[in-house]
Coordinates of C-alpha atoms in Angstrom, one line a residue:
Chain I
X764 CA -75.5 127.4 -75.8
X765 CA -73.0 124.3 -76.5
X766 CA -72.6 121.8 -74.2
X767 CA -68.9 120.9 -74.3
X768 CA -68.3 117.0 -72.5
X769 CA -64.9 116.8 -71.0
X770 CA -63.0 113.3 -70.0
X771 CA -59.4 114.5 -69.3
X772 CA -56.4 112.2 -68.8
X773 CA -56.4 113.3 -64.6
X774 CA -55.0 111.7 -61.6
X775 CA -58.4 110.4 -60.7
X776 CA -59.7 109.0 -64.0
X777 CA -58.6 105.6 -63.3
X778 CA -61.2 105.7 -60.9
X779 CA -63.3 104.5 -63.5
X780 CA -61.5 101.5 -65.0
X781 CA -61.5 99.1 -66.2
X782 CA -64.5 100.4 -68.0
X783 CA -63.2 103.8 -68.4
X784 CA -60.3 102.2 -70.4
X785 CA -61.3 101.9 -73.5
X786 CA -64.3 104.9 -73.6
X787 CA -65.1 108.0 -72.2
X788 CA -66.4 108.6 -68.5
X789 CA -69.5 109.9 -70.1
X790 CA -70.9 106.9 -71.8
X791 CA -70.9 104.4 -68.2
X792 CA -74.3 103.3 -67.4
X793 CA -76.7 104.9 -65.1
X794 CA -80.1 103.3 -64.5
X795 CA -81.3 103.3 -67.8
X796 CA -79.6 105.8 -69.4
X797 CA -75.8 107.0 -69.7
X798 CA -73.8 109.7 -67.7
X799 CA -74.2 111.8 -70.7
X800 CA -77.9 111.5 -71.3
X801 CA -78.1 112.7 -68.4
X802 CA -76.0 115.4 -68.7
X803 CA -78.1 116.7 -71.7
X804 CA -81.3 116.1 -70.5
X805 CA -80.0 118.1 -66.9
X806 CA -78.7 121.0 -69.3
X807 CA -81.6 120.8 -71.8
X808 CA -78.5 122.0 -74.4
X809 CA -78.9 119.8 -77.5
X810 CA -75.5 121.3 -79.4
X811 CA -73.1 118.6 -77.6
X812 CA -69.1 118.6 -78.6
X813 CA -67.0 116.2 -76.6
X814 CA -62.8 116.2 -75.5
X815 CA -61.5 112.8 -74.6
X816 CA -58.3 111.2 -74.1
X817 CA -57.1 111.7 -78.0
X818 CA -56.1 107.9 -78.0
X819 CA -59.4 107.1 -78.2
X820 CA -60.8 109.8 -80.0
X821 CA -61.0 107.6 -83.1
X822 CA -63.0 104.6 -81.9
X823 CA -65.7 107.1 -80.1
X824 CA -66.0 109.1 -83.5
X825 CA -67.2 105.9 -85.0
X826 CA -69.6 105.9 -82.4
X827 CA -71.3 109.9 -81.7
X828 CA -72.4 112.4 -84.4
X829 CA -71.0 115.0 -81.8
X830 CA -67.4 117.1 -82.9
X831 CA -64.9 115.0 -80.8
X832 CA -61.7 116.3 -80.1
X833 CA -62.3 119.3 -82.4
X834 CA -61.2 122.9 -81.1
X835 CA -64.0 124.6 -83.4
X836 CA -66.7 123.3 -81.2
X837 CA -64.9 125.9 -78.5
X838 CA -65.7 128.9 -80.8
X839 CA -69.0 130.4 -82.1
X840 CA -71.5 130.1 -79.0
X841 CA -71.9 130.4 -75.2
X842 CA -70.3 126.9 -74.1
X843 CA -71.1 124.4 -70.9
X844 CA -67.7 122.7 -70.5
X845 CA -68.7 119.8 -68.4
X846 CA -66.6 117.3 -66.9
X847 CA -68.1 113.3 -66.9
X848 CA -67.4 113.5 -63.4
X849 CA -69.9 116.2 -62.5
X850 CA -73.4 114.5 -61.5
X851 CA -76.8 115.3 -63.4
X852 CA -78.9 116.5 -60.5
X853 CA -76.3 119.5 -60.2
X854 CA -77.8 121.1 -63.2
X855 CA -80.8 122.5 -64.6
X856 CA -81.7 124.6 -67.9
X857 CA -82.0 127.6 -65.9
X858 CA -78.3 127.6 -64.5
X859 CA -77.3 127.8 -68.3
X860 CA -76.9 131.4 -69.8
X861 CA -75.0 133.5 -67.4
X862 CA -71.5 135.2 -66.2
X863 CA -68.2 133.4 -67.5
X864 CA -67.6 130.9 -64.5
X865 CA -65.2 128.4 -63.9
X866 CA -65.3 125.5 -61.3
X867 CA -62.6 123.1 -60.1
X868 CA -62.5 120.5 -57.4
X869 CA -59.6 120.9 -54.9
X870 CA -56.8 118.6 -56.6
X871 CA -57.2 121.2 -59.3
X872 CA -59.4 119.5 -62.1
X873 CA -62.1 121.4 -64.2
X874 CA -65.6 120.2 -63.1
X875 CA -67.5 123.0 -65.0
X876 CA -66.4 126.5 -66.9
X877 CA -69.4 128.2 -68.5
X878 CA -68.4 130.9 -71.3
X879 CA -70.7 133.7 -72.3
X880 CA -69.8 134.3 -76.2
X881 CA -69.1 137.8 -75.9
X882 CA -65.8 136.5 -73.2
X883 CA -64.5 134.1 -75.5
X884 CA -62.6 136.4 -77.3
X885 CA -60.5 136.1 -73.6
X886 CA -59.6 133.1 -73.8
X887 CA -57.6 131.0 -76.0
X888 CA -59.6 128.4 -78.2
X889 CA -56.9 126.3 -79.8
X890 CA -57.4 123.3 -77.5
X891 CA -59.5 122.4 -74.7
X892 CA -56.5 122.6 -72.1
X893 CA -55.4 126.0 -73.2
X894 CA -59.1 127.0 -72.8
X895 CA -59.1 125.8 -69.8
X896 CA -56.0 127.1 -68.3
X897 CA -56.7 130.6 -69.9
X898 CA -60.4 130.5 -68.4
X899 CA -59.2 130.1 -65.0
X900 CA -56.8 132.6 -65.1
X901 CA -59.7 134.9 -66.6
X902 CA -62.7 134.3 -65.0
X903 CA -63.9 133.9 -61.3
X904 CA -64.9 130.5 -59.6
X905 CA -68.4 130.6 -59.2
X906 CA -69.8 130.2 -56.0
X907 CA -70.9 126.0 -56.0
X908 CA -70.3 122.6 -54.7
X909 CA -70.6 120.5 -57.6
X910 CA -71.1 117.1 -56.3
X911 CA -69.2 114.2 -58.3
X912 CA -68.8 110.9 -59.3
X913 CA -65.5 109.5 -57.8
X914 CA -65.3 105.9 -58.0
X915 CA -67.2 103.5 -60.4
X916 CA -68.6 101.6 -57.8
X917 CA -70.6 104.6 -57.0
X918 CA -72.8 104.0 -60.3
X919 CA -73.3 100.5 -59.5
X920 CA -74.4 100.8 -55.6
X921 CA -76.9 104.1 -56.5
X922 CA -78.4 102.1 -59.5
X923 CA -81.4 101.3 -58.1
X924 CA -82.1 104.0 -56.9
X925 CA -81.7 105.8 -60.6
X926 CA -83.5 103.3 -62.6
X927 CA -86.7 103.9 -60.0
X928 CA -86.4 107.7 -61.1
X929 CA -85.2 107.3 -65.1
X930 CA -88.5 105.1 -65.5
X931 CA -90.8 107.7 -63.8
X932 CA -88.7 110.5 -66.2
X933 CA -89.4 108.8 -69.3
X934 CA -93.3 108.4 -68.0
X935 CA -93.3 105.2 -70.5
X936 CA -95.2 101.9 -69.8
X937 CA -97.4 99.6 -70.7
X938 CA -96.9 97.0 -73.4
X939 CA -96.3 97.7 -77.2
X940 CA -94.2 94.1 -77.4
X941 CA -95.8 90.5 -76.9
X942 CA -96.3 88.9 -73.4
X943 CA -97.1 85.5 -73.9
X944 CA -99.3 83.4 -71.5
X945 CA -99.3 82.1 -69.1
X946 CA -97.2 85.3 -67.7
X947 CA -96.9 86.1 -63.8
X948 CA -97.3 89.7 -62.7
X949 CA -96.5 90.8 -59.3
X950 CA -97.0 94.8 -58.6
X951 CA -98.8 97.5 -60.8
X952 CA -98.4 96.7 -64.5
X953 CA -98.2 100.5 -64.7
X954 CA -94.3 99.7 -63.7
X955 CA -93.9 97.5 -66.2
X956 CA -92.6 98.9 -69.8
X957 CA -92.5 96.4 -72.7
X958 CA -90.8 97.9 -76.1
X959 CA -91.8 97.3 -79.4
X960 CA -90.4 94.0 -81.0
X961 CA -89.8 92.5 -77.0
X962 CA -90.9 89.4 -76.8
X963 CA -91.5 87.5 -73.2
X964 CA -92.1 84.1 -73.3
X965 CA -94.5 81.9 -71.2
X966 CA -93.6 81.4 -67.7
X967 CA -91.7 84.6 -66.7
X968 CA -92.4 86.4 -63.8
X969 CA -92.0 90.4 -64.2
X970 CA -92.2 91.3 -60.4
X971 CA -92.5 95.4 -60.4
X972 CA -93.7 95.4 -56.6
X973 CA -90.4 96.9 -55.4
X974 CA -89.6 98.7 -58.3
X975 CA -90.2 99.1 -62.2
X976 CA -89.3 96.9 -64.9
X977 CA -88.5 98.8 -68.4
X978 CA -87.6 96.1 -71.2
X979 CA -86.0 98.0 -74.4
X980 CA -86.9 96.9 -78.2
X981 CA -86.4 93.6 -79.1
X982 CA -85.5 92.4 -75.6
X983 CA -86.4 88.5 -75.6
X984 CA -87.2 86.9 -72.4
X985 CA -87.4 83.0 -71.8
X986 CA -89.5 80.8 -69.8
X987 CA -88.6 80.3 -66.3
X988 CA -86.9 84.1 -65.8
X989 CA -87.6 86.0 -63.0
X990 CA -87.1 89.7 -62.9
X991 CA -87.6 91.9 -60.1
X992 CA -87.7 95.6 -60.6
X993 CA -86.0 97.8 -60.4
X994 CA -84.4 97.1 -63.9
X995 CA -83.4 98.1 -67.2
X996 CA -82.7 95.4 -70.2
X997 CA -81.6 96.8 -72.9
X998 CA -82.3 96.5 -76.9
X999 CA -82.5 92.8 -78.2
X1000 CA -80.5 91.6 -75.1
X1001 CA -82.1 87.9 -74.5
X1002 CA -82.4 86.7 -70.6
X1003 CA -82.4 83.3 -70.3
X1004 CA -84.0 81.4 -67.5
X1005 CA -82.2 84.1 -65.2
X1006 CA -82.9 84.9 -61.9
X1007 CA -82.7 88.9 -62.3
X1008 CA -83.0 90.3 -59.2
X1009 CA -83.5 94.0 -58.3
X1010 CA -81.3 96.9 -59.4
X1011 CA -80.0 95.6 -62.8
X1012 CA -78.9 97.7 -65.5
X1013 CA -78.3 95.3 -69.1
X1014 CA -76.9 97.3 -72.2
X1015 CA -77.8 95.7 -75.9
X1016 CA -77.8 92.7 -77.0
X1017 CA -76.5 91.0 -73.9
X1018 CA -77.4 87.2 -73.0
X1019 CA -77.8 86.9 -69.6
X1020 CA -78.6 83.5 -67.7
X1021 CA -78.2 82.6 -63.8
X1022 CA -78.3 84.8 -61.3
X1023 CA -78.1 88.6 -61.9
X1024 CA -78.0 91.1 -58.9
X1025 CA -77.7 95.3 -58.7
X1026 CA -75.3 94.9 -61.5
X1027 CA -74.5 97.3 -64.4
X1028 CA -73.6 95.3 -67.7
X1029 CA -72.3 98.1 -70.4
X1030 CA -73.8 95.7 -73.6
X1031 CA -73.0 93.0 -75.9
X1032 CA -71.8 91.0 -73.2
X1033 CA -72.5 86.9 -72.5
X1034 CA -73.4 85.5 -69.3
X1035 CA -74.9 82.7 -70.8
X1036 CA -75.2 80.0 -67.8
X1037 CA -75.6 79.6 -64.3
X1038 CA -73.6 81.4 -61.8
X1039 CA -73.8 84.8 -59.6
X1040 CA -72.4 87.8 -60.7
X1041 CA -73.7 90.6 -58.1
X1042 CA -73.0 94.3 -57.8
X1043 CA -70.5 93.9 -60.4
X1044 CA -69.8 96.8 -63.2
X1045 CA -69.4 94.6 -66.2
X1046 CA -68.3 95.7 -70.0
X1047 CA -68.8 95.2 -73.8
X1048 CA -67.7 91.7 -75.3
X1049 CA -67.3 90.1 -72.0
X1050 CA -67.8 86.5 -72.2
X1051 CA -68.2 84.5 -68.9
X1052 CA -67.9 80.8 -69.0
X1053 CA -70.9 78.7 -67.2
X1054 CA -70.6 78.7 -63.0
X1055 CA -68.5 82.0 -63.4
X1056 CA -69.3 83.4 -59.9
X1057 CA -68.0 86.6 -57.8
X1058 CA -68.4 87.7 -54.1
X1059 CA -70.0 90.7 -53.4
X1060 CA -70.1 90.2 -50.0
X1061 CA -67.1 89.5 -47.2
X1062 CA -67.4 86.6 -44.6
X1063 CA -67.4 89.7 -42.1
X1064 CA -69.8 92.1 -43.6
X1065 CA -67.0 94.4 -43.8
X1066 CA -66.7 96.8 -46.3
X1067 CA -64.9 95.9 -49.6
X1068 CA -62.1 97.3 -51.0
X1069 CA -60.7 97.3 -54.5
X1070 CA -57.5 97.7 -55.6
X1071 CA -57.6 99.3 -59.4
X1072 CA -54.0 100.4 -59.5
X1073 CA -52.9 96.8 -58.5
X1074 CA -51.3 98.0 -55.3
X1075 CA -53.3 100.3 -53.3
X1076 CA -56.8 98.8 -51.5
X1077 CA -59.4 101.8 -51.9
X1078 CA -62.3 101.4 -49.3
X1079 CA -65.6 101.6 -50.6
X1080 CA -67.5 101.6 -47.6
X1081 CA -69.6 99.5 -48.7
X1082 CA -70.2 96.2 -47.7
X1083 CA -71.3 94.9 -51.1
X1084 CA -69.3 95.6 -53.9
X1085 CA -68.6 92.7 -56.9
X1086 CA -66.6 93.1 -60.0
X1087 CA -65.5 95.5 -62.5
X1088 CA -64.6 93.6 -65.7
X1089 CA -63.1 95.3 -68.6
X1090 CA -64.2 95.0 -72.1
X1091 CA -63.1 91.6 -74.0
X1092 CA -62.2 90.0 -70.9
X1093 CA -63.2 86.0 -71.0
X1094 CA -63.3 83.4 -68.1
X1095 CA -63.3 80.2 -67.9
X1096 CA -65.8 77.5 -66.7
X1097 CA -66.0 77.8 -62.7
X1098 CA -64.2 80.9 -62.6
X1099 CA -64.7 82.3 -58.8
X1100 CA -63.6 86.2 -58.2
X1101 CA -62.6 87.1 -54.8
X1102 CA -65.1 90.4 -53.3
X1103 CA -64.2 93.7 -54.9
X1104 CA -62.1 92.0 -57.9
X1105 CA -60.1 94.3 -60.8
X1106 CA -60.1 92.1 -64.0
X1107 CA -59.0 94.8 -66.3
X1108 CA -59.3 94.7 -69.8
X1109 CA -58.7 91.9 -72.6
X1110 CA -58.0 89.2 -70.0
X1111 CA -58.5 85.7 -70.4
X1112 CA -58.9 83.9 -67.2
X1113 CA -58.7 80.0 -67.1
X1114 CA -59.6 78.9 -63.3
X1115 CA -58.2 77.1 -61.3
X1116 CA -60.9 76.4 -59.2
X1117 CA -59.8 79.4 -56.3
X1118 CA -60.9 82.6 -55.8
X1119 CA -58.4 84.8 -57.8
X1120 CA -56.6 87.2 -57.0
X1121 CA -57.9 90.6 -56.4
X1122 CA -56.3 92.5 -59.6
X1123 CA -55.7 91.3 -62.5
X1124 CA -54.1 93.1 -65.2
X1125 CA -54.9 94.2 -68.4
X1126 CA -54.0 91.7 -71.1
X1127 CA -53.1 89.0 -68.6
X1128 CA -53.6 85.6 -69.4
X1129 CA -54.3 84.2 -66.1
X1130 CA -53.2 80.7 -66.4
X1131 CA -52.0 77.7 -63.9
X1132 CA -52.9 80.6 -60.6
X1133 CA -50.6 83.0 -62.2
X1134 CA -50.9 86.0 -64.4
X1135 CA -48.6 85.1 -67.9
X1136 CA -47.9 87.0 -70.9
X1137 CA -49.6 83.6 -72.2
X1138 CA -50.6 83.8 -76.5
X1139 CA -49.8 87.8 -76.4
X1140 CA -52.3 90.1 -77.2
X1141 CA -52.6 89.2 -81.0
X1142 CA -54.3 86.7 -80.4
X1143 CA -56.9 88.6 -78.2
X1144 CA -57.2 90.7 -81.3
X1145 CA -58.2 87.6 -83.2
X1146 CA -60.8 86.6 -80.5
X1147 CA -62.5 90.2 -80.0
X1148 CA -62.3 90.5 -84.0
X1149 CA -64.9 87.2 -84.3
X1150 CA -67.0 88.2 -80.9
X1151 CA -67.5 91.3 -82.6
X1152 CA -68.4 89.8 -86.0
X1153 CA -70.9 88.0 -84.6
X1154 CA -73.0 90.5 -83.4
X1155 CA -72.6 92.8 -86.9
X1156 CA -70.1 94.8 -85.4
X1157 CA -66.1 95.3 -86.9
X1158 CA -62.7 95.2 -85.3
X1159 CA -61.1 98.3 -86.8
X1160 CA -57.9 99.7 -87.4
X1161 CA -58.6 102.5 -84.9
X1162 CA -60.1 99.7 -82.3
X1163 CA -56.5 98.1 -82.7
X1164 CA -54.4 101.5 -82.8
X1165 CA -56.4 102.1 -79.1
X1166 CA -55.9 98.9 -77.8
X1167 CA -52.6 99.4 -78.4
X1168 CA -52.5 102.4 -76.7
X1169 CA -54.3 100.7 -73.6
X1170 CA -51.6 97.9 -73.6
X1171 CA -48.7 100.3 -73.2
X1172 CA -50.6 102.4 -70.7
X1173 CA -51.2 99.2 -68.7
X1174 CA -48.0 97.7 -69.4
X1175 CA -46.6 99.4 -65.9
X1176 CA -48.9 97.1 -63.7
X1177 CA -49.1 94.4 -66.1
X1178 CA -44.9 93.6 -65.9
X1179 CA -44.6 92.9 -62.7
X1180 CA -47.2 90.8 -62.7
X1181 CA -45.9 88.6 -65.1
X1182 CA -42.6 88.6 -64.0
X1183 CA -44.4 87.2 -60.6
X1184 CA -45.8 84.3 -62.6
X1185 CA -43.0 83.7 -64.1
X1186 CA -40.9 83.2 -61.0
X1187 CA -43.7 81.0 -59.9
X1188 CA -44.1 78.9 -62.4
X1189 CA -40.3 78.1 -63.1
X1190 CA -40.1 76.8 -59.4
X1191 CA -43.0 74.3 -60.0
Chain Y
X392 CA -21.5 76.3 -67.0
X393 CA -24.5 74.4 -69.0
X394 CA -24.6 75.1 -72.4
X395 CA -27.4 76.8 -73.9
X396 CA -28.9 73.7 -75.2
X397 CA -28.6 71.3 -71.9
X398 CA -30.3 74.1 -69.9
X399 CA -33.6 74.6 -72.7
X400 CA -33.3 70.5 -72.6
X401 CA -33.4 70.8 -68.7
X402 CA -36.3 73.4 -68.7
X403 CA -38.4 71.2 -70.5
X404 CA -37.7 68.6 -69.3
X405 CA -38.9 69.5 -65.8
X406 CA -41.7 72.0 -67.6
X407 CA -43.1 68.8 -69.8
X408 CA -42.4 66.3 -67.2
X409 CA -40.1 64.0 -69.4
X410 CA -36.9 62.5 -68.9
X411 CA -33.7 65.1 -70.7
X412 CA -32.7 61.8 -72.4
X413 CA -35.9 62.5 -74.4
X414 CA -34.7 66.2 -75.5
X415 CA -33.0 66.2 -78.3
X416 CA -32.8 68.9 -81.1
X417 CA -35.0 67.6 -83.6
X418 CA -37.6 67.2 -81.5
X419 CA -40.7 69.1 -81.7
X420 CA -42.6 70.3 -78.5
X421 CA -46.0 69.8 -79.4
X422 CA -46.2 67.0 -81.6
X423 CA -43.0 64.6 -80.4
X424 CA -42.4 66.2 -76.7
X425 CA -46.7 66.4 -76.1
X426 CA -46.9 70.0 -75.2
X427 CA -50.0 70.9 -74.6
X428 CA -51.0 74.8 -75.4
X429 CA -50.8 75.9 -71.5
X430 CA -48.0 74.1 -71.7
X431 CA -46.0 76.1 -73.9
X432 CA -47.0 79.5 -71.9
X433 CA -45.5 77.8 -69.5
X434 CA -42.3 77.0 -70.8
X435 CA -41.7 80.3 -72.6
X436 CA -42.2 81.8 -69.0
X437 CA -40.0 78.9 -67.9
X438 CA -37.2 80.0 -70.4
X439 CA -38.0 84.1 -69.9
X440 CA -36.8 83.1 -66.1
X441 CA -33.9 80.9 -66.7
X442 CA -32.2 83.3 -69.1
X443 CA -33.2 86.4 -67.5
X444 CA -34.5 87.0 -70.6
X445 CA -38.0 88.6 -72.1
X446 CA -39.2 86.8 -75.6
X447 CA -41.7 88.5 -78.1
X448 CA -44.5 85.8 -77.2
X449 CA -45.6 85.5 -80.9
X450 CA -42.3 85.1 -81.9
X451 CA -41.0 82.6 -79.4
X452 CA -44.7 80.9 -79.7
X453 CA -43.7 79.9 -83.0
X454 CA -41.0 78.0 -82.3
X455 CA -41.6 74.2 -82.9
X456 CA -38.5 72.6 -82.3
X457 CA -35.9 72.0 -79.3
X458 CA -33.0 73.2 -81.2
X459 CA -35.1 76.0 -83.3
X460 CA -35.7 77.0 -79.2
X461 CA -32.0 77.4 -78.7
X462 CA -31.0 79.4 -81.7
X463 CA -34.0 81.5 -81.0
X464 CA -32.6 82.0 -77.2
X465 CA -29.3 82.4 -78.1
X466 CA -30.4 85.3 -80.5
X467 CA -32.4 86.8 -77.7
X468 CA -29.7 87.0 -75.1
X469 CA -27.6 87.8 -77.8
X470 CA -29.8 91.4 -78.2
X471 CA -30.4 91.5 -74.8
X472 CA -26.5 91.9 -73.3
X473 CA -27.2 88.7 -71.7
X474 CA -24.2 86.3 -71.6
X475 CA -24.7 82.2 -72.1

């Protein structure tokens, strides 16, 4: 049986930017693994094909070994289509094989079909919607509640929670890295994983009494850090002096300093210097200037809302929610986001020394309190081009084909923005 | 009606905080007028308003003199259906 990952271009997809932007659903972080780990470890299927929003479709080939976008991987076996919004704990090897199903959730969009080979001469294989549309019309719902991921926020406030359970799944601890002494332990050191090639230096405190602690390869940790379990650091990420409180999720090669709480960083990311960032979902290539800070928390303890169509407040019932920050966004020294803030993707923010404003659009140059067209988006090409150089990666031709993309996509909220600035700043 | 040039010598003017005597055609805005790089976001936004225009911002980044800035604006209004 194939497993068959589905990220369609739906009405509720930009539930998950800024993040889901510039990748599929699948690949967010989720305690120590990704959506789709989980997915395949849930399903047990190892064949994985993927359909994704075809302006990205070039970048994430770069980036899986999986058939993306490609209507063969529809023929040939029984198939699992899977949305990225359908959670893990729904599924289990034994609900593979079966009767042609189909699922959708009640605005219409396909959270599961599954496809017994002998039906798929039924249906039409050409592309992922026809197969879609011709599998409802063919087969019958089956009889579920599939539960689902609706906002990203979710992933950041049941973190915790997940990277207690990924650490007992992947039954790994102990120390196969260096620890060097003098080294403070709170908790069972049987909660404390330390990868090959990790390095932590003296003076760090791993404190797994609450939760465990799993550091990846290569992770490097210097003197004076503090990290409380719950959490996850990822491969050769370096924390720096931080205070990393519980419920933390770092993707590679991240460098994290200050204070770090219940927050989800995707990976290469720099948060080099003091300042809070707290149940924030941050991205790749994210650079925050020393005493960036957010709010996660409202004078009133009420709960937060977030705006991430730059007009409509969504209540998260919650009453701690940070930031989502897109991928390639930069601040500025002292930047402060306001609770719940939207700072989409390849922003550069230069403070002003006040909380900003709730949303920010993609590609804004936040400038003088207002959001400008400033040095266009070239020359955030130019910047992300050298971040990514300097950690071995490249700024390709299909990386700049789907930012482009992303730019006219976000170019609706973006304009009125700017023209909002623009007023402002000519009556200075 | 002002003339093209006496309202981009009036815009940054007020933008760069100079007197309009200082404005003249030859002059350029970073290196003779002292605009620094916010600064010129800010006066292409300052111009995009005034004309009722929108400028490439590479394009109208570029621009280093005063009267380089009113050809370029004159061209843009020009494609733009916007009379000056």
């Amino acid at each position: 049986m194939r497993l068959i990952l589905l990220d369609q271009q739906t009405d509720k997809r930009y539930h998950f930017n800024p993040l889901a932007l510039s990748r599929p659903i699948w690949e967010l972080r989720y305690g120590i693994t990704s959506l789709a780990e989980k997915l395949i470890a849930a399903t047990g299927l190892t064949d994985v094909a993927c359909f994704l929003p075809p302006y990205m479709a070039e970048v994430y080939k770069a980036r899986t070994d999986w058939p993306v976008n490609d209507p063969k991987s529809l023929e040939g076996d029984d198939l699992l289509i899977v949305s990225a919004r359908a959670r893990a704990e729904f599924f289990s090897p034994d609900k593979g094989p079966g009767p042609s199903r189909v699922n959708f959730d009640d605005d219409g969009d396909c959270l599961m079909i599954r496809v017994a080979k002998e039906d798929l001469g039924k249906l039409k294989t050409d592309s992922i919607d026809s197969l879609i549309e011709s599998a409802k019309a063919a087969f019958e719902p089956c009889n579920c509640e599939i539960p689902t991921w609706n906002y990203i926020w979710e992933l950041v406030l049941e973190n915790p929670d997940q990277l207690t359970k990924d650490f007992a799944a992947l039954g790994r601890s102990g120390v196969e890295g260096t620890i060097e002494e003098p080294a403070g332990f709170r908790g069972s050191k049987n909660d404390i994983f330390v990868g090959k090639d990790a390095l932590v230096h003296p003076m760090a405190v791993l404190d797994a009494e609450h939760g465990p602690i799993y550091l990846d390869e290569g992770v490097e940790v210097h003197p004076f850090t503090r990290i409380e379990g719950p959490c996850y650091v990822g491969k050769k990420s370096i924390l720096l002096g931080t205070k990393c409180r519980e419920g933390n999720s770092i993707g590679p090669m991240c460098r994290l300093g200050g204070e770090v709480e219940e927050s989800i960083v995707q990976g290469y990311s720099n948060k080099y210097h003091d300042g809070f960032l707290g149940h924030a979902y941050v991205g790749e290539w994210v650079n925050l200037g020393a005493l960036t800070t957010n709010s996660d928390l409202k004078n009133d303890y009420s709960s937060v809302s977030v705006m991430l169509d730059g007009r409509t407040p969504i209540d998260t019932n919650s009453t701690k929610v940070g930031s989502l920050i897109g991928d390639h966004s930069k601040t500025s020294i002292g930047t402060l986001f306001n609770t719940g803030a939207y700072v989409g993707a390849m922003t550069l923010i230069a403070a002003t020394g006040k909380p900003l404003p709730k949303f920010i659009p993609s590609f804004a140059w936040f400038l003088e309190g207002v959001v400008t067209k400033g040095f266009g988006k070239g020359k955030l090409y130019e910047t992300a081009t050298t971040a990514m150089s300097r950690r071995g990666k490249e700024w390709t031709q299909a990386d700049r084909d789907m930012w482009d993309e992303i730019f006219k996509l976000t170019a609706p909220v973006r304009k009125p923005a700017i023209a909002k600035g623009r007023r402002s700043l000519a009556r200075h | 009606m002002a003339t093209v040039a006496e309202r981009v010598a009036a815009v940054t003017a007020r933008v760069l905080q100079l007197d309009p005597s200082e404005i003249t055609p030859e002059k350029t805005f970073t290196v003779d007028l002292g605009a620094e790089s916010v600064q010129s976001i800010e006066l292409v936004a300052s111009f995009e308003e005034e004309f009722g225009i929108e400028m490439d911002e590479d394009a109208a980044l570029s621009v280093e003199s005063v009267g380089d800035a009113v050809t370029f604006i004159t061209q843009v209004c020009k494609e733009q259906g916007v009379e000056v």
